[in-house]
CSV table of C-alpha atoms in Angstrom, one decimal:
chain,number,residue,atom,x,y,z
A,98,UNK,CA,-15.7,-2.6,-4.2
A,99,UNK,CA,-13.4,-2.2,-6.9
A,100,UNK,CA,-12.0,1.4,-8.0
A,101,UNK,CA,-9.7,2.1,-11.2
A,102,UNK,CA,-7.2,5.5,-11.3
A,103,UNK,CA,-5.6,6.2,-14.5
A,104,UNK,CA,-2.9,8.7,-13.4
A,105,UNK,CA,0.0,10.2,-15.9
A,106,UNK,CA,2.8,7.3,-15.6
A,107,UNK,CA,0.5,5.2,-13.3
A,108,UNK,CA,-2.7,2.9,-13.5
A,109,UNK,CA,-4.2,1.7,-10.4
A,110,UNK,CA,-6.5,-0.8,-9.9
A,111,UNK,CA,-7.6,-1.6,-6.0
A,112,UNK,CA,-10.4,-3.8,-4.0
A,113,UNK,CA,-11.7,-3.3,-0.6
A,114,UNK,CA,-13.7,-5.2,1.7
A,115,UNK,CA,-15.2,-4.9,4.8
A,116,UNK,CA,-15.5,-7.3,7.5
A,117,UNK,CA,-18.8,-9.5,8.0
A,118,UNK,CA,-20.7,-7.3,10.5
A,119,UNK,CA,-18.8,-4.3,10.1
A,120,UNK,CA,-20.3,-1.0,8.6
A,121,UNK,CA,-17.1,0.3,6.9
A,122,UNK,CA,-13.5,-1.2,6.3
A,123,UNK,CA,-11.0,-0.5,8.5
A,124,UNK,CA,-8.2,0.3,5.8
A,125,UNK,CA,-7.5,2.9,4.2
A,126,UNK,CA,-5.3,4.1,1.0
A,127,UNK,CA,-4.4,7.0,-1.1
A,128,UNK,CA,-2.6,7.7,-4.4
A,129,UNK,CA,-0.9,10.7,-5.2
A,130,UNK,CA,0.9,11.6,-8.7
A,131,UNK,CA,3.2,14.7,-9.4
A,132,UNK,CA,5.4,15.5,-12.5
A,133,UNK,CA,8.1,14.3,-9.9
A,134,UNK,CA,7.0,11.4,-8.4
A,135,UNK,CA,3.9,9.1,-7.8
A,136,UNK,CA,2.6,8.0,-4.3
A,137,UNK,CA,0.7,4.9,-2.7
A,138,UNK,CA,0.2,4.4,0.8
A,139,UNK,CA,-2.1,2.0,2.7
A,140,UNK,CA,-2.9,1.6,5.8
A,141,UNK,CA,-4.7,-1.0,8.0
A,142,UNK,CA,-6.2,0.4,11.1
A,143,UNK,CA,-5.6,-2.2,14.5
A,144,UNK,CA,-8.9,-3.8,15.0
A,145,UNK,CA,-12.2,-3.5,12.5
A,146,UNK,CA,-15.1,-1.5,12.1
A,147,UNK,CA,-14.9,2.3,12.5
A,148,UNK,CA,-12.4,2.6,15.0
A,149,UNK,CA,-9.8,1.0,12.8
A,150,UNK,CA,-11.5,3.4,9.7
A,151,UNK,CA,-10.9,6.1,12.0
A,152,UNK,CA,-7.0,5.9,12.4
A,153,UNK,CA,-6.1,4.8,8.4
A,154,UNK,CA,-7.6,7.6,7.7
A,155,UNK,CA,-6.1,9.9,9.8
A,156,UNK,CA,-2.7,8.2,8.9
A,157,UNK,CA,-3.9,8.5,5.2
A,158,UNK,CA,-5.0,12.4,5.6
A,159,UNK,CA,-1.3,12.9,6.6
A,160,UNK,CA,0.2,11.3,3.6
A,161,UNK,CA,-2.0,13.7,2.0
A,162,UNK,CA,-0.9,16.8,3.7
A,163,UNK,CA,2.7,16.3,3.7
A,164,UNK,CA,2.9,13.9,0.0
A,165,UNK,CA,5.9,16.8,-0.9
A,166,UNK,CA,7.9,15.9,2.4
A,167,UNK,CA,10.2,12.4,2.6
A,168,UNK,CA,8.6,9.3,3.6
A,169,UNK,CA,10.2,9.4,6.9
A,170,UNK,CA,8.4,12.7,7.6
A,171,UNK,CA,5.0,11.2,6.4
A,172,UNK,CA,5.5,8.5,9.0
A,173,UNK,CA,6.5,11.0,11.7
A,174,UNK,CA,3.7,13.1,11.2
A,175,UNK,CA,1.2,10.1,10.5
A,176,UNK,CA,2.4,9.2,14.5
A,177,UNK,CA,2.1,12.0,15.9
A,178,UNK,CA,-1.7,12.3,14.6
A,179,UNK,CA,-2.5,8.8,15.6
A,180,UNK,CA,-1.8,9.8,19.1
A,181,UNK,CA,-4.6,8.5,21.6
A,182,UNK,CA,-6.2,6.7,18.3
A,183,UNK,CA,-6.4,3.1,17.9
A,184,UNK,CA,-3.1,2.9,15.2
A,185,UNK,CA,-2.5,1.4,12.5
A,186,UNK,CA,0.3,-0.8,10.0
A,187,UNK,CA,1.0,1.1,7.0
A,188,UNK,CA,3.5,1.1,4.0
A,189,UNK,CA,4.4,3.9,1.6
A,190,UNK,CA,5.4,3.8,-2.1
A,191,UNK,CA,7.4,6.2,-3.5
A,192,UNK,CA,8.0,6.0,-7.2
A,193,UNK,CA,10.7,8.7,-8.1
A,194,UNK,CA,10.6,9.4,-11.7
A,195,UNK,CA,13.6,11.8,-11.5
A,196,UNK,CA,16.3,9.1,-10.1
A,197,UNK,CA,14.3,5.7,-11.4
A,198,UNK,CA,13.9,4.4,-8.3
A,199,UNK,CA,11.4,3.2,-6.1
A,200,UNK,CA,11.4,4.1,-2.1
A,201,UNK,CA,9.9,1.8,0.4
A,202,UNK,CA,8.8,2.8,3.7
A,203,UNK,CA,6.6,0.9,5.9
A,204,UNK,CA,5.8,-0.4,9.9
A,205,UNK,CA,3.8,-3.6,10.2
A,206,UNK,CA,2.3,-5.9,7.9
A,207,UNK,CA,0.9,-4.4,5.0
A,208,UNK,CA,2.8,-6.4,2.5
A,209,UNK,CA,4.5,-5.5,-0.9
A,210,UNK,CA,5.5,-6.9,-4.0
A,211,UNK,CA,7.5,-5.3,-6.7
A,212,UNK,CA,7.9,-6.9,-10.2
A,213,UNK,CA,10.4,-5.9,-13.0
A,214,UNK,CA,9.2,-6.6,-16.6
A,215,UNK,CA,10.7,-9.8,-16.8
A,216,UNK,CA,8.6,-11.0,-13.9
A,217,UNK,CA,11.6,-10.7,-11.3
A,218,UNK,CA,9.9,-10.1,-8.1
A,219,UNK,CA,11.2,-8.5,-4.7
A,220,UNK,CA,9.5,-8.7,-1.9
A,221,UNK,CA,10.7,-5.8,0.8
A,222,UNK,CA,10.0,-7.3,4.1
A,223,UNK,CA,7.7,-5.1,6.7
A,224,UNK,CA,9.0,-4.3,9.9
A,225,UNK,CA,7.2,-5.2,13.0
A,226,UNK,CA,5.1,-2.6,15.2
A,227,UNK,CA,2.5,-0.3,14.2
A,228,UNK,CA,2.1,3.9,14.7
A,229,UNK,CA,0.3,5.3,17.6
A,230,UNK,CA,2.1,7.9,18.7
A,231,UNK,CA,5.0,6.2,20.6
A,232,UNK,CA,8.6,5.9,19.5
A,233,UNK,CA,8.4,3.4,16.3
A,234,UNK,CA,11.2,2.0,14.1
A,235,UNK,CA,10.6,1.9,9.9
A,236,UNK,CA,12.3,0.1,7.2
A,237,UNK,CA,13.2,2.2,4.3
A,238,UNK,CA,14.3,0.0,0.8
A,239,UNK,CA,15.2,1.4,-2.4
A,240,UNK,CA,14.7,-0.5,-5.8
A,241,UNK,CA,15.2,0.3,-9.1
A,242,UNK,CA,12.5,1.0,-11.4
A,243,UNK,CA,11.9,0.5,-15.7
A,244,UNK,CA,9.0,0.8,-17.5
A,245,UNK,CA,6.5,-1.9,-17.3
A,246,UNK,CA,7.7,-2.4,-13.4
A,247,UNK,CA,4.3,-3.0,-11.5
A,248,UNK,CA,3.4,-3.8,-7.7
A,249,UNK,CA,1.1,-5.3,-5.2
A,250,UNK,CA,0.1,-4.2,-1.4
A,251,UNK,CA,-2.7,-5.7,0.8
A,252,UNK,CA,-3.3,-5.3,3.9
A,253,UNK,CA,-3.3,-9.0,6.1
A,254,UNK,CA,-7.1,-10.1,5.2
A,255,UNK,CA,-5.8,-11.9,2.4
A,256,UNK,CA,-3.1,-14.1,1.8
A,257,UNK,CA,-0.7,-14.0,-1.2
A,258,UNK,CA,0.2,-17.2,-2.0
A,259,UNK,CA,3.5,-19.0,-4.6
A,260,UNK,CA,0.2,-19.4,-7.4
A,261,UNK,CA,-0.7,-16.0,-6.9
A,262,UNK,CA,2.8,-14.4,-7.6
A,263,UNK,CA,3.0,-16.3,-10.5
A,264,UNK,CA,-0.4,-14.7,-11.9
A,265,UNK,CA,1.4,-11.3,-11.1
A,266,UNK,CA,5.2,-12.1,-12.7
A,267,UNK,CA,3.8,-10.8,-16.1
A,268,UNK,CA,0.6,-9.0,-15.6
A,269,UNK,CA,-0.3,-5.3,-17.9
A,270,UNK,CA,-3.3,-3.7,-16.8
A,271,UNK,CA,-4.1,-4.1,-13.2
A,272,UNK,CA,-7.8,-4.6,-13.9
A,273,UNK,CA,-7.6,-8.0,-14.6
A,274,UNK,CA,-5.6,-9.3,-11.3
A,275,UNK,CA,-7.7,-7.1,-9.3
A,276,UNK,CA,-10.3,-8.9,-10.2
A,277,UNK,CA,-8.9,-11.9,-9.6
A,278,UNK,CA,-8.2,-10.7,-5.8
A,279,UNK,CA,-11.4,-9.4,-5.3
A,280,UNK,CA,-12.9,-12.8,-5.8
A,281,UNK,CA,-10.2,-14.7,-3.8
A,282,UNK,CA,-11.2,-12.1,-0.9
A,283,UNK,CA,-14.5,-13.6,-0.9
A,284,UNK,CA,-13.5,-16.9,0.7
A,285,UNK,CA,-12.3,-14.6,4.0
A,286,UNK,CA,-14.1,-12.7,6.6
A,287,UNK,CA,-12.0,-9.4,7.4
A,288,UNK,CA,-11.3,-6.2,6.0
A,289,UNK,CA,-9.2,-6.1,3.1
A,290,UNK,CA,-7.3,-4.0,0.5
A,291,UNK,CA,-5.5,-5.0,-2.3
A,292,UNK,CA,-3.6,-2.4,-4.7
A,293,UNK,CA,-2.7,-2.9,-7.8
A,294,UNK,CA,-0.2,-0.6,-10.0
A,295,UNK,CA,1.2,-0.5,-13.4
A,296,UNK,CA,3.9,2.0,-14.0
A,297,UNK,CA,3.4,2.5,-18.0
């Protein structure tokens, strides 16, 4: 399923999928947008079906709930809530309009791609672990932001490969390489989200 989100100073375009035999996906994401700041989160619950569902979302109601608060609070309070749940991977987006920047924080393997306008990519690299209520370590990145910057994250159903950055180095509207990803997801059999944004 595809979904499209015009928001002030941000389009998203994103694709989930659920896995063969599953009743839901076991991801989860949410986009928030302020006159201060814009927010994208994702998470990928451990496992499939609706267990997984059940803990992204909970880690995706606390992004929700506490969107005003630094993304090191988010985490914290996304543990605490995934206590006794099954847990999840997750990465948050931060997109600072104030200060120009863009603040990474993530545990586990929901991956990230940030290009410039010229189609100069960084690729923040995840830390290992998940959240389930036990003491976790988080990488936090910062990267500078211009208009026309635009990103990637998807959760480990599908792979981005060296052909597929290179479709991403110049792309506008994320419509168009959603679509792309939401075919390519067809050749695999898990659950998978792919987000797409286009800071204008």
């Amino acid at each position: 399923m595809i979904e499209n989100q015009t928001h002030a100073k941000v389009e998203i375009a994103a694709f989930q999928q659920e896995k063969e035999g599953a009743n839901c996906c076991g991801d989860d994401y949410v986009t928030v947008e302020t006159d201060s700041y814009f927010l994208c989160a994702l998470a990928d619950g451990l496992g499939s079906g609706e267990p997984a569902y059940r803990s992204s979302s909970v880690a995706m109601d606390m992004v929700r709930k506490y969107h005003d608060q630094s993304i090191e609070t988010m985490l914290h309070q996304c543990n605490r809530a995934l206590f006794h749940e099954r847990g999840v991977v997750i990465t948050i987006l931060k997109v600072d309009f104030a200060f120009n920047e863009i603040i990474y924080g993530n545990i586990g393997n929901v991956e990230t791609y940030l290009f410039n306008q010229d189609g100069v990519m960084n690729r923040p690299m995840p830390m290992s672990g998940y959240l389930s209520g036990r003491p976790f370590k988080y990488r936090m990145q910062q990267y500078p932001i211009e208009q026309g910057t635009h990103f990637v994250m998807h959760s480990d159903g599908i792979k981005f490969s060296k052909s597929d950055r290179e479709k991403m180095k110049h792309a506008g509207s994320p419509r168009t390489p959603i679509q792309y990803f939401a075919e390519k997801a067809q050749e695999q059999n898990d659950d998978i989200t792919v987000v797409v944004g286009h800071i204008t």
